[in-house]
Coordinates of C-alpha atoms in Angstrom, one line a residue:
L1 CA 13.4 17.9 -1.2
G2 CA 12.5 14.3 -1.7
Y3 CA 10.8 12.4 1.1
A4 CA 12.2 15.1 3.4
G5 CA 14.9 17.7 2.9
V6 CA 16.3 21.2 3.5
V7 CA 17.6 23.6 0.9
R8 CA 18.6 27.3 0.9
F9 CA 17.6 30.2 -1.4
R10 CA 18.8 33.8 -1.0
G11 CA 19.9 32.8 2.5
V12 CA 16.4 31.6 3.4
R13 CA 16.4 28.1 4.9
I14 CA 13.5 26.0 3.5
G15 CA 12.6 22.5 4.7
G16 CA 9.8 20.1 3.9
I17 CA 8.4 16.6 4.4
S18 CA 6.1 14.8 1.9
G19 CA 3.1 12.5 2.5
I20 CA 0.3 12.2 5.1
F21 CA 0.4 10.4 8.4
K22 CA -0.9 6.9 8.9
S23 CA 0.3 5.0 12.0
H24 CA 0.5 1.5 10.7
D25 CA 2.7 2.7 7.7
Y26 CA 4.6 5.2 9.8
R27 CA 7.2 2.7 11.1
K28 CA 7.7 0.8 7.8
G29 CA 10.6 1.4 5.4
H30 CA 10.3 2.9 1.9
F31 CA 9.6 -0.4 0.1
E32 CA 7.0 0.7 -2.6
C33 CA 7.9 1.0 -6.3
P34 CA 6.1 0.8 -9.6
P35 CA 4.1 -1.2 -10.7
Y36 CA 2.0 -0.6 -7.6
N37 CA -0.5 -3.1 -6.2
Q38 CA -3.7 -2.3 -4.4
Q39 CA -1.9 -1.9 -1.1
T40 CA 1.3 -0.1 -2.1
I41 CA -0.6 2.5 -4.1
R42 CA -2.1 3.6 -0.7
S43 CA 0.9 3.3 1.5
A44 CA 3.5 4.9 -0.8
Y45 CA 2.5 8.5 0.1
H46 CA 2.5 8.1 3.9
V47 CA 5.1 9.7 6.1
R48 CA 7.8 7.4 7.6
N49 CA 9.4 7.7 11.0
I50 CA 12.9 7.9 9.6
E51 CA 12.1 11.2 7.8
V52 CA 10.7 12.7 11.0
F53 CA 13.7 11.4 12.9
K54 CA 16.2 12.9 10.5
L55 CA 14.5 16.3 10.6
K56 CA 14.5 16.3 14.4
Q57 CA 18.3 16.1 14.4
L58 CA 18.4 19.7 13.0
K59 CA 19.4 22.4 15.5
R60 CA 19.9 25.5 13.3
P61 CA 16.9 27.9 12.8
M62 CA 14.4 27.1 10.1
D63 CA 12.8 29.9 8.1
I64 CA 10.1 28.0 6.1
F65 CA 8.8 24.5 6.4
M66 CA 6.3 22.8 4.1
S67 CA 4.1 19.8 4.6
H68 CA 1.2 18.3 2.7
D69 CA -0.8 17.4 5.9
W70 CA -1.6 20.0 8.6
P71 CA 0.2 19.7 11.9
R72 CA -2.3 18.3 14.4
S73 CA -3.7 21.0 16.8
I74 CA -2.8 24.0 14.6
Y75 CA -6.5 24.7 14.2
H76 CA -6.6 25.9 17.8
Y77 CA -4.4 28.9 16.9
G78 CA -6.5 30.5 14.2
N79 CA -10.1 31.3 13.5
K80 CA -11.5 27.8 14.3
K81 CA -15.0 29.0 14.2
Q82 CA -14.6 30.2 10.6
L83 CA -12.8 27.0 9.6
L84 CA -15.7 24.9 10.8
K85 CA -18.1 27.2 9.1
M86 CA -16.3 26.5 5.8
K87 CA -15.7 22.8 6.4
S88 CA -18.3 21.7 8.9
F89 CA -17.4 18.0 8.4
F90 CA -14.1 18.7 10.2
R91 CA -15.9 19.4 13.5
Q92 CA -15.7 15.9 15.0
E93 CA -11.9 15.6 14.4
V94 CA -11.2 19.2 15.5
E95 CA -13.1 18.7 18.8
N96 CA -11.4 15.3 19.3
N97 CA -8.1 16.9 18.3
T98 CA -7.4 14.2 15.7
L99 CA -7.4 16.3 12.6
G100 CA -4.0 16.4 10.9
S101 CA -0.6 14.7 11.5
P102 CA 0.9 14.2 15.0
A103 CA 4.2 13.7 13.3
A104 CA 4.0 17.2 11.8
S105 CA 3.1 18.6 15.2
E106 CA 6.2 17.0 16.6
L107 CA 8.3 18.7 13.9
L108 CA 6.5 22.0 14.5
Q109 CA 7.4 22.0 18.1
H110 CA 11.0 20.9 17.4
L111 CA 11.9 23.1 14.4
K112 CA 9.8 26.2 15.3
P113 CA 10.0 27.6 11.8
T114 CA 9.1 31.2 11.1
Y115 CA 6.5 30.1 8.5
W116 CA 4.8 26.7 8.0
F117 CA 2.8 26.1 4.8
S118 CA 0.5 23.1 4.3
A119 CA -2.2 21.9 1.9
H120 CA -4.4 18.8 1.9
L121 CA -7.6 20.0 3.5
H122 CA -8.6 22.4 0.6
V123 CA -9.5 25.4 2.7
K124 CA -7.7 28.7 3.4
F125 CA -6.6 28.9 7.1
A126 CA -4.1 31.1 8.9
A127 CA -2.8 30.6 12.4
F128 CA -0.2 32.1 14.8
M129 CA 1.4 29.8 17.3
Q130 CA 3.6 31.1 20.1
H131 CA 6.2 28.5 21.2
Q132 CA 7.4 28.2 24.8
A133 CA 10.8 29.8 25.3
T134 CA 13.7 27.5 26.1
A135 CA 16.5 28.2 28.5
K136 CA 18.8 29.2 25.6
E137 CA 16.3 31.6 24.1
E138 CA 15.9 35.2 25.2
L139 CA 12.5 35.5 23.4
P140 CA 10.1 32.7 22.5
K141 CA 9.8 31.8 18.9
A142 CA 6.5 32.0 16.9
T143 CA 5.3 30.2 13.8
K144 CA 3.0 31.8 11.2
F145 CA 0.9 29.0 9.6
L146 CA -0.9 29.2 6.3
A147 CA -2.9 26.7 4.3
L148 CA -4.6 27.6 1.0
D149 CA -7.6 26.3 -0.9
K150 CA -7.6 24.4 -4.2
C151 CA -6.7 26.2 -7.4
L152 CA -10.3 26.6 -8.6
P153 CA -12.6 29.5 -9.4
H154 CA -14.0 31.4 -6.4
R155 CA -11.4 29.8 -4.1
D156 CA -8.7 31.4 -1.9
F157 CA -5.8 29.6 -3.5
L158 CA -3.2 32.3 -3.7
Q159 CA -1.5 34.6 -1.3
I160 CA 1.8 36.5 -1.6
I161 CA 4.0 36.9 1.4
D162 CA 7.2 38.9 1.7
I163 CA 10.0 36.9 3.3
E164 CA 13.1 38.6 4.7
H165 CA 16.2 37.4 2.8
D166 CA 19.8 38.2 2.1
P167 CA 19.9 40.1 -1.2
N168 CA 23.6 39.3 -1.5
A169 CA 23.1 35.6 -1.2
S170 CA 23.0 33.3 -4.2
D171 CA 20.0 33.3 -6.4
S172 CA 20.3 29.6 -7.0
L173 CA 19.0 26.8 -4.8
E174 CA 21.8 25.6 -2.5
Y175 CA 22.4 22.5 -0.4
D176 CA 22.1 22.9 3.3
A177 CA 25.3 21.7 5.0
E178 CA 23.7 20.7 8.3
W179 CA 21.1 18.6 6.5
I180 CA 23.7 16.9 4.3
A181 CA 25.6 16.1 7.5
V182 CA 22.5 14.5 9.0
L183 CA 21.9 12.5 5.9
K184 CA 25.4 11.1 6.1
A185 CA 25.1 10.3 9.8
T186 CA 21.7 8.5 9.4
N187 CA 22.5 6.7 6.2
S188 CA 22.9 3.3 8.1
L189 CA 19.3 3.6 9.3
I190 CA 17.8 3.3 5.8
N191 CA 15.3 0.4 5.5
V192 CA 13.7 -0.7 2.2
T193 CA 11.4 -3.4 3.6
Q194 CA 7.9 -3.1 5.0
S195 CA 9.0 -4.4 8.4
S196 CA 8.1 -2.1 11.2
W197 CA 11.0 -0.6 13.3
N198 CA 11.5 2.2 15.7
M199 CA 14.2 4.9 15.5
P200 CA 17.0 5.0 18.1
E201 CA 16.0 6.5 21.4
N202 CA 17.7 7.3 24.7
N203 CA 16.0 4.4 26.4
G204 CA 18.9 2.1 27.1
L205 CA 18.2 -0.1 24.1
H206 CA 20.4 1.8 21.6
A207 CA 24.1 2.5 21.7
K208 CA 23.6 5.7 19.7
W209 CA 20.5 7.8 19.5
D210 CA 21.8 11.3 18.8
Y211 CA 22.5 11.8 15.1
S212 CA 22.6 15.5 15.0
A213 CA 25.4 17.2 13.0
T214 CA 28.5 18.4 14.8
E215 CA 30.3 21.5 13.7
E216 CA 33.1 19.2 12.5
A217 CA 30.7 17.2 10.4
I218 CA 29.3 20.3 8.8
K219 CA 32.8 21.6 8.1
E220 CA 33.6 18.3 6.4
V221 CA 30.5 18.7 4.1
L222 CA 31.6 22.3 3.2
E223 CA 35.1 21.1 2.4
E224 CA 33.8 18.2 0.2
L225 CA 32.0 20.8 -1.9
N226 CA 34.8 23.3 -1.8
H227 CA 32.3 25.6 -0.1
N228 CA 30.2 25.7 -3.3
L229 CA 26.7 24.7 -2.2
K230 CA 25.0 25.4 -5.5
I231 CA 22.6 22.6 -6.5
P232 CA 23.3 21.7 -10.1
C233 CA 20.6 22.1 -12.8
N234 CA 20.9 18.4 -13.9
F235 CA 17.3 17.5 -14.7
T236 CA 17.2 14.4 -16.9
L237 CA 14.2 13.2 -18.8
T238 CA 13.3 9.6 -17.7
A239 CA 9.9 9.2 -19.4
A240 CA 8.6 10.3 -22.8
C241 CA 6.4 13.4 -22.8
Y242 CA 2.7 12.8 -23.3
D243 CA 1.7 13.1 -27.0
P244 CA -2.1 13.5 -27.4
S245 CA -1.8 12.3 -31.0
K246 CA -0.3 9.0 -29.8
P247 CA -2.4 8.0 -26.8
Q248 CA -1.1 4.9 -24.9
K249 CA -3.7 3.2 -22.8
H250 CA -3.1 0.6 -20.2
V251 CA 0.6 1.1 -20.2
E252 CA 2.0 -0.5 -17.0
P253 CA 4.5 1.8 -15.2
V254 CA 8.0 0.7 -14.7
H255 CA 10.4 1.4 -11.8
T256 CA 12.9 4.0 -13.1
I257 CA 16.1 5.0 -11.3
N258 CA 16.3 8.8 -11.2
P259 CA 19.7 10.0 -12.5
Q260 CA 19.5 13.1 -10.3
T261 CA 19.1 11.0 -7.2
T262 CA 21.9 8.7 -8.2
E263 CA 24.3 11.7 -8.7
F264 CA 23.3 13.2 -5.4
C265 CA 23.8 10.0 -3.5
A266 CA 27.2 9.4 -5.2
L267 CA 28.3 12.9 -4.4
F268 CA 27.8 12.5 -0.6
G269 CA 28.3 8.7 -0.3
L270 CA 24.6 8.0 0.5
T271 CA 22.5 5.0 -0.3
D272 CA 20.1 5.4 -3.2
I273 CA 16.8 4.1 -1.9
N274 CA 15.3 3.5 -5.3
E275 CA 18.4 1.5 -6.4
R276 CA 18.3 -0.5 -3.2
I277 CA 14.6 -1.3 -3.7
Q278 CA 15.3 -2.4 -7.3
Q279 CA 18.1 -4.7 -6.1
A280 CA 15.9 -6.2 -3.5
K281 CA 13.2 -6.7 -6.0
E282 CA 15.5 -8.4 -8.4
E283 CA 16.8 -10.7 -5.7
G284 CA 13.2 -11.7 -4.9
S285 CA 13.3 -10.5 -1.3
V286 CA 10.6 -7.9 -1.9
R287 CA 8.4 -10.0 -4.2
G288 CA 7.5 -12.4 -1.4
E289 CA 6.5 -9.5 0.9
Y290 CA 4.3 -8.0 -1.8
E291 CA 2.4 -11.3 -2.0
E292 CA 1.7 -11.2 1.7
E293 CA 0.7 -7.5 1.7
E294 CA -3.0 -7.8 1.2
E295 CA -3.3 -10.4 4.0
E296 CA -1.3 -8.1 6.3
E297 CA -3.3 -5.1 5.3
E298 CA -6.5 -6.9 6.2
M299 CA -5.1 -7.7 9.6
D300 CA -3.9 -4.1 10.1
S301 CA -7.4 -2.9 9.5
A302 CA -8.6 -5.2 12.3
G303 CA -5.9 -3.8 14.5
S304 CA -4.2 -7.2 15.2
A305 CA -1.3 -7.4 12.8
E306 CA 1.2 -4.8 14.2
E307 CA 2.4 -3.4 17.4
P308 CA 0.6 -0.2 18.4
S309 CA 2.1 3.0 16.9
E310 CA 4.0 5.3 19.2
Y311 CA 1.1 7.7 18.6
N312 CA -2.0 6.6 20.5
T313 CA -4.5 7.4 17.7
D314 CA -4.6 7.2 14.0
N315 CA -7.5 9.1 12.6
S316 CA -5.6 11.1 10.0
G317 CA -7.3 9.1 7.3
L318 CA -10.5 10.7 8.4
S319 CA -9.0 14.1 7.9
S320 CA -8.8 13.4 4.2
I321 CA -12.5 12.5 3.9
N322 CA -13.1 15.7 2.0
P323 CA -15.8 16.2 -0.7
D324 CA -13.3 18.0 -2.9
E325 CA -10.5 15.5 -2.7
I326 CA -9.3 13.0 -5.4
M327 CA -10.0 9.6 -3.9
L328 CA -8.1 6.4 -4.5
D329 CA -11.2 4.5 -3.7
E330 CA -13.7 2.3 -5.5
E331 CA -16.6 3.6 -3.6
G332 CA -18.4 6.8 -4.4
G333 CA -18.5 8.0 -0.8
D334 CA -21.3 10.5 -1.5
E335 CA -22.6 10.3 2.1
D336 CA -23.2 13.6 3.9
L337 CA -20.2 14.4 6.0
S338 CA -21.3 17.8 7.0
T339 CA -23.4 16.6 10.0
C340 CA -20.7 15.0 12.0
S341 CA -20.4 16.7 15.4
V342 CA -19.8 15.9 19.0
D343 CA -19.8 18.1 22.1
P344 CA -16.4 19.0 23.4
S345 CA -15.5 17.9 26.9
P346 CA -12.9 19.4 29.3
D347 CA -11.9 15.9 30.4
H348 CA -9.6 15.4 27.4
P349 CA -7.5 18.4 26.6
P350 CA -5.6 18.6 23.3
D351 CA -2.4 16.5 23.0
F352 CA -0.1 19.5 22.9
S353 CA -1.9 21.9 25.2
A354 CA 1.0 21.8 27.6
S355 CA 3.3 23.4 25.1
F356 CA 0.9 25.5 23.0
S357 CA 0.2 29.0 24.2
D358 CA -3.2 30.7 24.0
I359 CA -1.9 33.6 22.0
R360 CA -4.1 34.0 18.9
I361 CA -2.9 37.2 17.4
M362 CA -2.7 37.3 13.6
P363 CA 0.6 39.0 12.4
D364 CA 0.4 42.0 10.1
S365 CA 2.7 40.3 7.7
M366 CA 0.2 37.5 7.0
V367 CA -2.8 39.5 5.7
V368 CA -6.0 37.6 5.3
S369 CA -9.4 38.5 4.0
S370 CA -12.2 39.8 6.2
D371 CA -13.7 36.3 6.1
D372 CA -10.6 35.1 7.9
A373 CA -10.8 37.6 10.7
M374 CA -9.9 36.3 14.1
D375 CA -12.7 35.2 16.4
S376 CA -12.4 37.0 19.8
N377 CA -15.2 35.0 21.5
N378 CA -13.8 33.9 24.8
E379 CA -16.2 30.9 24.9
E380 CA -14.8 29.7 21.6
L381 CA -11.3 30.0 22.9
E382 CA -12.1 27.9 25.9
K383 CA -13.7 25.3 23.7
S384 CA -10.5 25.2 21.6
G385 CA -8.7 23.6 24.5
A386 CA -11.2 20.8 25.0
S387 CA -11.9 17.6 23.1
K388 CA -13.8 14.4 23.5
Q389 CA -12.9 10.8 22.7
T390 CA -15.5 9.4 20.3
E391 CA -16.3 5.7 20.1
E392 CA -13.6 3.9 18.2
K393 CA -16.1 1.7 16.6
S394 CA -17.6 4.5 14.5
L395 CA -14.2 5.8 13.6
N396 CA -13.0 2.4 12.5
E397 CA -16.1 1.9 10.4
R398 CA -15.3 5.2 8.6
S399 CA -11.7 4.3 8.1
L400 CA -12.6 0.8 6.7
K401 CA -15.0 2.3 4.4
R402 CA -12.3 4.6 3.0
I403 CA -10.2 1.5 2.3
G404 CA -12.9 0.5 -0.2
C405 CA -13.6 -3.2 0.5
N406 CA -16.7 -4.9 -0.9
E407 CA -19.2 -6.8 1.1
N408 CA -17.1 -9.9 1.1
G409 CA -14.1 -8.0 2.5
N410 CA -12.1 -8.1 -0.6
S411 CA -10.5 -5.1 -2.1
G412 CA -11.6 -4.4 -5.6
M413 CA -9.6 -2.6 -8.3
K414 CA -8.8 0.9 -7.2
K415 CA -9.4 3.8 -9.6
I416 CA -9.0 7.5 -9.3
K417 CA -12.4 9.1 -8.8
R418 CA -12.9 12.8 -8.4
R419 CA -15.8 13.8 -6.2
N420 CA -18.1 16.8 -7.0
Q421 CA -17.3 17.2 -10.7
A422 CA -19.8 20.0 -10.8
I423 CA -17.4 22.1 -8.7
Y424 CA -15.2 22.7 -11.7
A425 CA -18.1 24.3 -13.7
A426 CA -20.2 25.8 -11.0
E427 CA -19.7 28.4 -8.3
D428 CA -18.2 27.2 -5.1
E429 CA -20.9 25.5 -3.0
D430 CA -18.7 24.8 0.0
K431 CA -19.0 28.2 1.5
T432 CA -21.9 29.0 3.8
E433 CA -23.8 32.2 3.1

């Protein structure tokens, strides 16, 4: 699927987007490549606006969609009380409606998939969201959301769901003709620099803003492929397999062009982003930007280097402050995060309350354990529609701490550090009795 993509299997349409949301990286291009520096290793995995823009050009129904980060506000449509019992340190962000990705919520409202699967927060959570019906729809669509826990002992990390499919359809992964047509239409929008830029909008500033695929464009894709949409099994080894008898320490990674991507782009006349980045790097245009990265990152942290994001808040970094998570951070971060809590206020409703319905019925097809049973408390339901704005100062302090600067404000060498090592040997301590 790459940064974002859509494929088909047995007639089931499956889409996905990679990364988490961070506003000051959201509008940048894909400019990072190995070897990473202290800034690019943090920005490489963030969602970009061009991927969201491309997915929003899709018009045909989506069966399954996957994302790493949760869509913001989805916690209002499941057993929020049980979620906060399991992960009490989410309370402040849930009540402020800042947990998760606003970009993913935007896609959730646009695509309205039958199922949406996410990860990231290391807790099992199911929700049922009823969308508002449009003028073209006889019945409103609904999305069944499911996130699972980490794959560890005593965790809810596996659930099997039966998906309706076409038994006569191909049992191979297939290209999605509409998605390929969108990729071809938006190819000119590709950016491999860290400069911020906005996608075309119907605001009088852009000659073209609708890049959705026409029936003619989809037909052209099918004709290019002779109506054979099967994705080739063309995996190619680009790095030597790990050999424990020959350990190699401190080997600097190199930027490798993926042959599969090269072949895919050549087939459809698309720009190979990795190849474009490599060319820019060789020409020296990227190197100068890398040298300025740390200074710009420091300014970003102070909120003065870039224009404001189109999203009014960026607290998604806080959503990943999770005791279970692998951290790219030099600090231990062992502070107690379970005591964060604020009182909800009716003055600031959730961002998407206008389009989200209050239906909170768990579908029979998404069976959950008794611990995940829906909370029918009316008072809790009312609270789910309320939030409170916390002081930005405290949020900024938590965000800056996660960046991992020392007392002098300089970023030290980042290293992967896993919190709570004991969790791998001991019984789960997250759950409250």
